[in-house]
């Protein structure tokens, strides 16, 4: 966080937009008046300032969300009306698609075409949960007594939501949409690197019909704004996407109040290539699986497992193609890979490149490209002869770095694939359907692709096994995270007890 004074200086530049956060239906500054700077990763220039929210702002937002939920009647808003609000949010995103996509790219660095897909996916997510809002029903249970037993589904209350910087508006949709469908109110904290698209969407909340306090956006960093949100007694459930390190902190903090938590913590996902796979598609699949969104993807297929009989040919083909990937500013339509989101992330990835050089052999990339004098770029990098126990094969790098690992047969591939603490995603490439399904069943991962890697749709569940977290987002699973289940027993026997 920079001081208010420094941000004030930057704000004199006409191009630096001054954003406010959104609490209780108002755009406001932080209670302490502090701000932080937001950057364009392709120029390293400051593009905006945002309020550096703290515990006081979080408390303000949570109280607003509680009031909206308990006193102002959000609980009484019909599912149909909640659904209509979600549809209107989707409409607003679609109406401003290019503007939102440009802002997302400006702030995150990702290629504009990828941002445009993200905007479509975000709108679709609001639509999906707009439809689902009216399909959340309870059950009638066949109990033996002269009674009717019901299971009612009720919103948990105020949800605290903390999201990362790799898919800013889309990750916000994955959190906000199911919470509103369930009937919750929410306080959401975007990542400090990329708060702009969500703050821009907040301008549409009132027009979409969201009453004040139902969705509040608090900006600030993790310790300053995220931690007080997790610790707040008024928050009934925390949904988090980010690092395993912070996921553990959140779980510890939430344990004090036995608060519900769902965590999506990334991974070190295996992308497995058998020698009978379509070769061209396989090479493309390895590159796309690792390098899409600059590799800043929780499900990145960063461990590429290749069967020995195609190993050398595969590395050569992948390396040749990786060298042709066009790096540049995300707003340039020809760009296929943008800069990383921040200097911090670039440095973190550069640190892994150094480790990789000592642990494995380099087939492509391996450094910071020479052609840019500004921007947090990293070359698409391929290491090979990587041992699965190496640091670059075990730790999430979150940048364009592929580790290629050879395997001999199916059993070997499965053993290596599962030998990591994580279990978010995996992919298997083969033309043999028997082998494909055997491997699918053997992999410990929340998502397994066959002959593809990365696409996901709002209808299907998303989340991890093992250290990749727990809870599921998207689909009907996503809404479960925001619901309580209440048993109701209605006695129909006029003399029900007769025991004493
Ligand atoms: P991070 O986990 O620190 O940040 C993610 C979100 O958590 C941000 O909104 C941040 O402000 C918030 N946060 C940070 N500390 C917090 C705390 N003590 N209490 C509550 N909220 C807190 O991730 P960071 O530092 O940006 O990236 C580090 C690594 O994390 C990356 O290299 C990558 O490996 C992983 N990561 C994984 C993501 C995923 O999609 N699973 C997304 C972002 C990062
Ligand atoms: Mg962090």
XYZ file of C-alpha atoms and ligand atoms in Angstrom:
545
model
C 0.000 0.000 0.000
C 1.247 3.444 -0.778
C 0.510 6.399 1.395
C -2.354 8.745 0.681
C 0.159 11.451 -0.025
C 1.900 9.470 -2.738
C -1.366 8.419 -4.340
C -2.504 12.033 -4.196
C 0.534 12.969 -6.220
C -0.208 10.315 -8.813
C -3.836 11.403 -9.005
C -2.721 14.747 -10.424
C -2.003 12.858 -13.617
C -5.224 13.135 -15.640
C -4.918 9.514 -16.850
C -4.962 8.170 -13.305
C -8.546 7.412 -12.421
C -9.616 7.665 -8.813
C -11.874 4.784 -7.834
C -13.924 4.440 -4.690
C -15.229 1.293 -3.067
C -18.908 0.397 -2.889
C -20.513 -0.019 0.524
C -24.218 0.156 1.379
C -25.074 1.525 -2.053
C -22.521 4.369 -1.889
C -19.178 4.919 -3.551
C -16.851 5.959 -0.736
C -13.233 6.355 0.303
C -11.581 4.285 3.010
C -12.354 5.454 6.541
C -8.653 6.137 7.041
C -8.400 8.027 3.743
C -5.564 5.808 2.491
C -5.304 4.695 -1.092
C -3.185 2.327 -3.149
C -2.073 2.412 -6.758
C -3.209 0.129 -9.531
C -0.954 -0.558 -12.541
C -0.948 -1.397 -16.225
C 1.331 -4.469 -16.328
C 2.389 -3.708 -19.917
C 3.729 -0.207 -19.143
C 4.269 -0.466 -15.352
C 2.434 2.861 -15.189
C -0.139 3.811 -12.555
C -3.646 3.782 -14.052
C -5.811 4.277 -10.981
C -5.969 4.666 -7.260
C -8.325 2.764 -4.979
C -9.242 3.067 -1.320
C -7.040 0.981 0.966
C -9.861 -0.433 3.051
C -9.231 -1.701 6.575
C -11.100 -3.240 9.501
C -13.372 -0.207 9.892
C -14.465 -0.348 6.263
C -14.996 -4.098 6.465
C -17.152 -3.588 9.561
C -19.154 -0.914 7.737
C -19.715 -3.264 4.801
C -20.617 -6.289 6.924
C -23.120 -4.242 8.942
C -24.686 -3.016 5.720
C -24.886 -6.594 4.454
C -26.421 -7.749 7.741
C -28.981 -4.970 7.704
C -29.869 -5.710 4.088
C -30.264 -9.385 4.929
C -32.060 -9.269 8.303
C -33.842 -5.905 8.457
C -34.318 -4.535 4.969
C -35.976 -7.574 3.568
C -33.510 -9.173 1.145
C -34.558 -12.457 2.753
C -38.092 -11.683 1.637
C -37.209 -10.920 -1.984
C -38.625 -13.687 -4.114
C -36.420 -16.089 -5.978
C -37.944 -14.808 -9.216
C -36.922 -11.258 -8.395
C -33.430 -12.318 -7.347
C -33.191 -14.167 -10.634
C -34.238 -11.068 -12.562
C -31.521 -9.018 -10.861
C -28.947 -11.610 -11.901
C -30.219 -11.511 -15.491
C -29.914 -7.721 -15.487
C -26.328 -7.919 -14.236
C -25.585 -10.246 -17.153
C -27.247 -7.799 -19.556
C -25.121 -4.936 -18.247
C -21.930 -6.934 -18.766
C -22.964 -7.895 -22.280
C -23.917 -4.292 -23.095
C -20.516 -3.005 -21.962
C -18.514 -6.053 -23.093
C -15.738 -4.251 -24.971
C -15.341 -1.576 -22.332
C -15.168 -4.134 -19.502
C -12.796 -6.347 -21.507
C -10.461 -3.439 -22.230
C -10.406 -2.442 -18.584
C -9.714 -6.048 -17.556
C -6.827 -6.272 -19.998
C -5.472 -2.857 -19.058
C -5.402 -3.880 -15.403
C -4.421 -7.573 -15.613
C -2.244 -7.677 -18.733
C -4.069 -10.605 -20.337
C -4.742 -10.653 -24.102
C -7.896 -8.767 -25.050
C -9.429 -11.792 -26.747
C -9.118 -13.729 -23.491
C -10.738 -10.842 -21.578
C -13.628 -10.827 -24.027
C -14.213 -14.533 -23.382
C -14.013 -13.825 -19.650
C -16.740 -11.172 -19.959
C -18.962 -13.621 -21.842
C -18.333 -16.280 -19.208
C -19.068 -13.825 -16.396
C -22.374 -12.815 -18.021
C -23.268 -16.478 -18.565
C -22.540 -17.182 -14.909
C -25.037 -14.514 -13.783
C -27.576 -15.910 -16.248
C -27.079 -19.474 -15.056
C -27.624 -18.527 -11.414
C -30.478 -16.217 -12.387
C -32.189 -19.333 -13.702
C -31.113 -21.498 -10.791
C -32.528 -19.065 -8.185
C -36.044 -20.434 -8.796
C -34.940 -24.076 -8.683
C -33.617 -24.166 -5.147
C -36.224 -26.256 -3.453
C -36.403 -28.340 -0.362
C -37.654 -31.888 0.032
C -40.425 -33.831 1.711
C -39.066 -36.881 3.513
C -40.915 -40.196 3.984
C -40.589 -40.457 7.782
C -42.396 -43.363 9.503
C -44.289 -41.388 12.189
C -47.659 -39.733 11.652
C -45.871 -36.622 10.541
C -44.492 -34.710 7.649
C -40.781 -34.001 7.587
C -39.432 -31.274 5.388
C -35.956 -30.118 4.461
C -35.931 -26.368 3.816
C -33.066 -24.639 2.089
C -32.166 -21.245 3.541
C -29.400 -18.740 2.807
C -26.495 -18.818 5.281
C -26.588 -15.022 5.687
C -23.729 -12.647 4.991
C -21.039 -14.190 2.793
C -17.444 -12.921 2.813
C -15.734 -13.459 -0.526
C -12.063 -13.003 -1.373
C -10.907 -13.335 -4.946
C -7.623 -13.368 -6.889
C -6.253 -11.328 -9.772
C -6.039 -13.859 -12.595
C -9.698 -13.700 -13.719
C -10.958 -10.664 -11.802
C -14.504 -10.117 -13.074
C -15.095 -13.809 -13.739
C -13.995 -14.906 -10.263
C -16.279 -12.227 -8.825
C -19.163 -13.705 -10.862
C -18.389 -17.218 -9.576
C -18.814 -15.849 -6.041
C -21.517 -13.179 -6.293
C -23.955 -15.016 -8.576
C -24.499 -18.176 -6.481
C -24.611 -16.135 -3.257
C -27.446 -13.976 -4.622
C -29.250 -16.976 -6.094
C -29.183 -18.555 -2.620
C -30.531 -15.363 -1.058
C -27.363 -14.311 0.751
C -25.892 -10.845 0.924
C -22.187 -10.411 0.305
C -19.035 -8.467 1.055
C -16.492 -9.127 -1.650
C -12.840 -8.131 -1.707
C -11.140 -8.103 -5.097
C -7.392 -8.619 -5.311
C -5.425 -5.425 -4.735
C -3.722 -5.868 -8.130
C -6.991 -5.949 -10.121
C -9.931 -4.225 -8.436
C -11.082 -2.097 -11.390
C -13.479 -4.297 -13.375
C -15.532 -5.199 -10.301
C -15.686 -1.562 -9.167
C -16.863 -0.693 -12.667
C -19.542 -3.390 -12.483
C -20.616 -2.008 -9.099
C -21.777 1.095 -10.987
C -24.447 -1.150 -12.494
C -25.665 -2.691 -9.235
C -28.345 -0.120 -8.482
C -29.692 -0.070 -12.033
C -29.794 -3.875 -11.969
C -32.093 -3.631 -8.942
C -29.699 -4.586 -6.157
C -30.796 -2.852 -2.962
C -28.085 -1.049 -0.929
C -25.997 -3.392 1.193
C -26.788 -6.580 -0.724
C -23.424 -6.656 -2.506
C -20.595 -4.558 -1.080
C -17.140 -4.249 -2.626
C -14.299 -3.484 -0.222
C -10.904 -2.801 -1.783
C -7.608 -3.256 -0.005
C -4.864 -5.796 0.473
C -5.029 -9.191 2.150
C -3.833 -8.435 5.676
C -5.560 -5.020 5.737
C -8.991 -5.859 4.331
C -9.113 -9.634 3.711
C -8.146 -10.766 7.215
C -10.728 -8.577 9.031
C -13.405 -9.852 6.664
C -12.548 -13.453 7.554
C -12.474 -12.614 11.274
C -15.705 -10.590 11.342
C -18.403 -12.112 13.556
C -21.151 -10.973 11.225
C -19.840 -13.073 8.339
C -21.293 -16.583 8.210
C -19.312 -18.051 5.391
C -16.036 -17.355 3.624
C -15.407 -18.226 0.001
C -11.784 -17.859 -1.063
C -9.764 -18.385 -4.210
C -6.020 -17.824 -4.016
C -2.820 -19.271 -2.621
C -2.625 -22.344 -0.406
C -0.647 -20.252 2.082
C -3.499 -17.766 2.554
C -6.070 -20.585 2.413
C -4.469 -22.060 5.541
C -4.514 -18.675 7.311
C -8.191 -18.301 6.455
C -9.080 -21.745 7.745
C -7.274 -21.080 11.018
C -8.983 -17.747 11.475
C -12.406 -19.127 10.550
C -11.957 -21.968 13.054
C -12.327 -19.505 15.933
C -15.980 -19.006 15.087
C -16.473 -22.370 13.344
C -17.291 -20.345 10.279
C -18.028 -22.158 7.046
C -15.226 -21.994 4.499
C -14.799 -23.006 0.887
C -11.321 -22.834 -0.602
C -10.003 -23.005 -4.155
C -6.235 -23.057 -3.853
C -4.694 -23.835 -7.183
C -2.544 -26.765 -8.090
C 0.253 -28.389 -10.009
C -1.862 -30.161 -12.533
C -0.629 -33.031 -14.697
C -1.269 -32.964 -18.444
C -0.626 -36.537 -19.576
C 0.300 -37.400 -23.175
C 0.286 -41.020 -24.303
C 2.126 -41.816 -27.506
C -1.094 -42.748 -29.312
C -2.528 -39.221 -28.908
C -2.998 -37.023 -31.974
C 0.441 -35.424 -32.023
C -0.396 -31.916 -33.308
C -3.332 -31.540 -30.934
C -1.217 -32.850 -28.095
C 1.507 -30.256 -28.587
C -1.072 -27.476 -28.824
C -2.809 -28.867 -25.753
C 0.402 -28.827 -23.749
C 1.114 -25.200 -24.695
C -2.447 -24.001 -24.184
C -2.747 -25.892 -20.903
C 0.311 -24.133 -19.498
C 0.508 -20.765 -21.244
C -3.076 -19.521 -21.525
C -3.548 -16.392 -19.415
C 0.279 -16.208 -19.093
C 0.109 -19.382 -17.022
C -1.661 -17.460 -14.266
C -4.278 -20.169 -14.023
C -5.120 -22.288 -10.988
C -5.658 -25.314 -13.221
C -2.552 -24.729 -15.377
C -1.283 -28.021 -16.758
C 2.215 -27.131 -15.681
C 3.423 -30.734 -15.298
C 3.485 -32.174 -18.783
C 3.884 -35.941 -18.594
C 4.992 -37.425 -21.906
C 5.349 -41.110 -22.802
C 8.954 -42.019 -23.565
C 8.447 -43.106 -27.190
C 7.348 -39.593 -28.233
C 9.282 -37.685 -25.556
C 12.085 -36.140 -27.640
C 9.891 -35.349 -30.624
C 7.329 -33.773 -28.311
C 9.838 -31.523 -26.562
C 11.286 -30.333 -29.876
C 7.853 -29.560 -31.320
C 6.621 -27.834 -28.172
C 9.794 -25.758 -27.862
C 9.681 -24.704 -31.520
C 6.082 -23.568 -31.163
C 6.626 -21.882 -27.786
C 9.282 -19.663 -29.377
C 6.687 -18.372 -31.856
C 4.157 -17.308 -29.207
C 3.669 -13.615 -29.673
C 4.221 -11.625 -26.475
C 2.999 -8.071 -26.176
C 0.569 -5.676 -24.568
C -2.795 -7.302 -24.015
C -4.669 -4.595 -25.895
C -2.881 -5.557 -29.116
C -5.190 -8.069 -30.834
C -2.247 -10.065 -32.186
C -0.879 -10.696 -28.710
C -1.064 -14.316 -27.572
C 0.599 -13.794 -24.200
C 0.653 -10.630 -22.126
C 2.816 -9.540 -19.195
C 2.345 -11.006 -15.729
C 0.058 -9.105 -13.402
C 2.638 -7.467 -11.147
C 6.328 -6.918 -10.549
C 5.956 -9.187 -7.517
C 4.550 -12.039 -9.622
C 7.203 -11.530 -12.311
C 9.894 -11.742 -9.627
C 8.308 -14.837 -8.088
C 8.248 -16.565 -11.463
C 11.798 -15.407 -12.261
C 12.866 -17.035 -9.000
C 11.421 -20.360 -10.197
C 13.217 -19.935 -13.533
C 16.507 -19.769 -11.633
C 15.602 -22.859 -9.619
C 14.510 -24.649 -12.803
C 17.844 -24.015 -14.497
C 19.568 -25.875 -11.690
C 17.019 -28.691 -11.497
C 16.331 -29.495 -15.155
C 17.210 -28.800 -18.792
C 15.866 -25.845 -20.699
C 14.122 -26.328 -24.063
C 12.656 -22.843 -24.578
C 12.502 -19.428 -22.921
C 13.860 -19.280 -19.423
C 14.048 -15.574 -18.824
C 12.659 -12.114 -19.287
C 12.324 -11.202 -22.980
C 14.798 -8.638 -24.251
C 12.482 -6.775 -26.624
C 10.514 -4.841 -23.990
C 11.961 -2.036 -21.899
C 8.766 -1.863 -19.814
C 6.242 -4.442 -18.723
C 6.350 -7.516 -16.492
C 6.937 -10.058 -19.249
C 8.288 -13.559 -18.880
C 9.163 -15.834 -21.804
C 7.081 -18.961 -22.333
C 9.429 -21.472 -20.782
C 9.804 -25.227 -21.147
C 11.977 -27.284 -18.828
C 12.461 -30.998 -19.536
C 13.989 -34.012 -17.833
C 12.273 -32.660 -14.750
C 12.131 -35.038 -11.822
C 8.672 -35.041 -10.296
C 10.187 -34.327 -6.880
C 11.870 -31.131 -8.144
C 10.714 -27.793 -6.784
C 9.457 -26.710 -10.226
C 7.345 -29.894 -10.393
C 5.897 -29.592 -6.896
C 5.240 -25.881 -6.316
C 2.665 -23.772 -8.086
C 4.539 -21.223 -10.209
C 1.581 -19.296 -11.650
C 3.446 -18.140 -14.712
C 4.311 -19.475 -18.192
C 6.559 -22.293 -17.042
C 6.148 -25.901 -18.175
C 7.899 -28.873 -16.606
C 8.113 -31.861 -18.939
C 8.449 -35.224 -17.217
C 8.887 -38.551 -19.063
C 6.937 -41.705 -18.182
C 7.050 -45.290 -19.377
C 3.526 -46.721 -19.102
C 0.049 -46.079 -17.755
C 0.840 -47.090 -14.180
C 3.934 -44.871 -14.187
C 1.908 -41.912 -15.508
C -0.756 -42.315 -12.819
C 1.832 -42.635 -10.060
C 3.646 -39.456 -11.145
C 0.413 -37.542 -11.807
C -0.880 -38.131 -8.286
C 2.460 -37.486 -6.569
C 1.840 -33.874 -5.539
C 0.016 -32.335 -2.570
C -2.468 -30.723 -4.967
C -5.471 -32.189 -6.780
C -7.280 -29.511 -8.704
C -7.105 -30.590 -12.328
C -5.597 -33.086 -14.747
C -5.810 -34.012 -18.401
C -5.154 -37.154 -20.389
C -4.534 -37.383 -24.134
C -4.988 -40.695 -25.919
C -7.093 -42.228 -28.689
C -7.748 -45.308 -26.548
C -11.033 -44.845 -24.716
C -10.345 -47.740 -22.336
C -7.060 -46.237 -21.274
C -8.582 -42.755 -21.045
C -11.252 -43.874 -18.608
C -8.918 -46.012 -16.520
C -6.698 -42.976 -16.072
C -9.646 -40.650 -15.386
C -10.727 -42.941 -12.554
C -7.231 -43.215 -11.103
C -6.460 -39.491 -10.994
C -6.984 -37.571 -7.765
C -8.310 -34.331 -9.206
C -11.506 -32.302 -9.120
C -11.501 -31.809 -12.899
C -10.177 -34.213 -15.521
C -10.130 -33.388 -19.221
C -9.823 -35.998 -21.954
C -8.099 -34.757 -25.119
C -8.331 -31.113 -24.054
C -7.265 -28.912 -21.187
C -8.801 -25.806 -19.592
C -12.292 -25.216 -20.957
C -14.940 -25.206 -18.267
C -18.585 -24.312 -18.261
C -20.787 -22.880 -15.564
C -23.025 -25.964 -15.541
C -20.233 -28.263 -14.315
C -18.568 -28.403 -10.864
C -15.201 -26.755 -10.211
C -12.955 -27.375 -7.211
C -10.132 -29.470 -5.861
C -9.116 -32.665 -4.127
C -6.345 -32.743 -1.510
C -4.467 -29.468 -0.895
C -6.306 -27.739 -3.720
C -9.076 -27.041 -1.248
C -12.659 -28.083 -0.723
C -16.126 -27.058 -1.660
C -17.284 -26.779 -5.241
C -18.109 -23.751 -7.338
C -20.367 -23.530 -10.390
C -23.364 -25.651 -11.282
C -25.867 -26.546 -8.601
C -22.896 -27.408 -6.387
C -21.912 -23.739 -6.278
C -25.152 -22.663 -4.671
C -24.948 -25.378 -1.998
C -22.024 -23.517 -0.465
C -24.381 -20.637 0.389
C -27.276 -22.692 1.743
C -28.233 -24.095 5.105
C -30.576 -27.056 5.434
C -33.364 -26.900 7.995
C -35.321 -29.940 9.030
C -38.962 -29.274 9.852
C -41.009 -31.964 11.617
C -44.755 -31.399 11.529
C -46.606 -33.687 13.875
C -49.981 -34.965 12.609
C -50.812 -37.152 15.607
C -53.205 -35.443 18.035
C -51.790 -37.415 20.987
C -48.208 -37.669 19.868
C -46.268 -38.540 22.995
C -48.199 -40.566 25.573
C -45.043 -41.674 27.328
C -45.473 -40.326 30.870
P -2.920 -14.488 -2.344
O -3.493 -15.779 -1.928
O -2.069 -13.756 -1.364
O -4.095 -13.472 -2.784
C -5.380 -13.866 -3.186
C -6.420 -13.011 -2.479
O -6.309 -13.219 -1.068
C -6.242 -11.510 -2.695
O -7.513 -10.891 -2.748
C -5.511 -11.088 -1.438
O -5.694 -9.722 -1.109
C -6.153 -11.980 -0.399
N -5.356 -12.184 0.815
C -3.994 -12.195 0.925
N -3.637 -12.386 2.216
C -4.790 -12.516 2.931
C -5.078 -12.724 4.312
N -4.110 -12.839 5.220
N -6.372 -12.815 4.684
C -7.361 -12.698 3.789
N -7.150 -12.469 2.471
C -5.879 -12.396 2.039
O -2.123 -14.722 -3.693
P -0.925 -13.833 -4.282
O 0.006 -13.437 -3.192
O -1.498 -12.761 -5.100
O -0.235 -14.906 -5.222
C 0.654 -15.855 -4.654
C 0.482 -17.201 -5.298
O -0.813 -17.688 -4.981
C 0.540 -17.234 -6.799
O 1.839 -17.308 -7.280
C -0.241 -18.496 -7.077
O 0.589 -19.606 -6.923
C -1.287 -18.526 -5.992
N -2.580 -18.029 -6.475
C -3.538 -18.946 -6.813
C -4.729 -18.535 -7.345
C -5.792 -19.498 -7.728
O -6.556 -19.240 -8.640
N -5.940 -20.606 -7.041
C -5.011 -17.127 -7.607
C -3.965 -16.223 -7.156
C -2.800 -16.690 -6.639
Mg -0.124 -13.180 -1.154
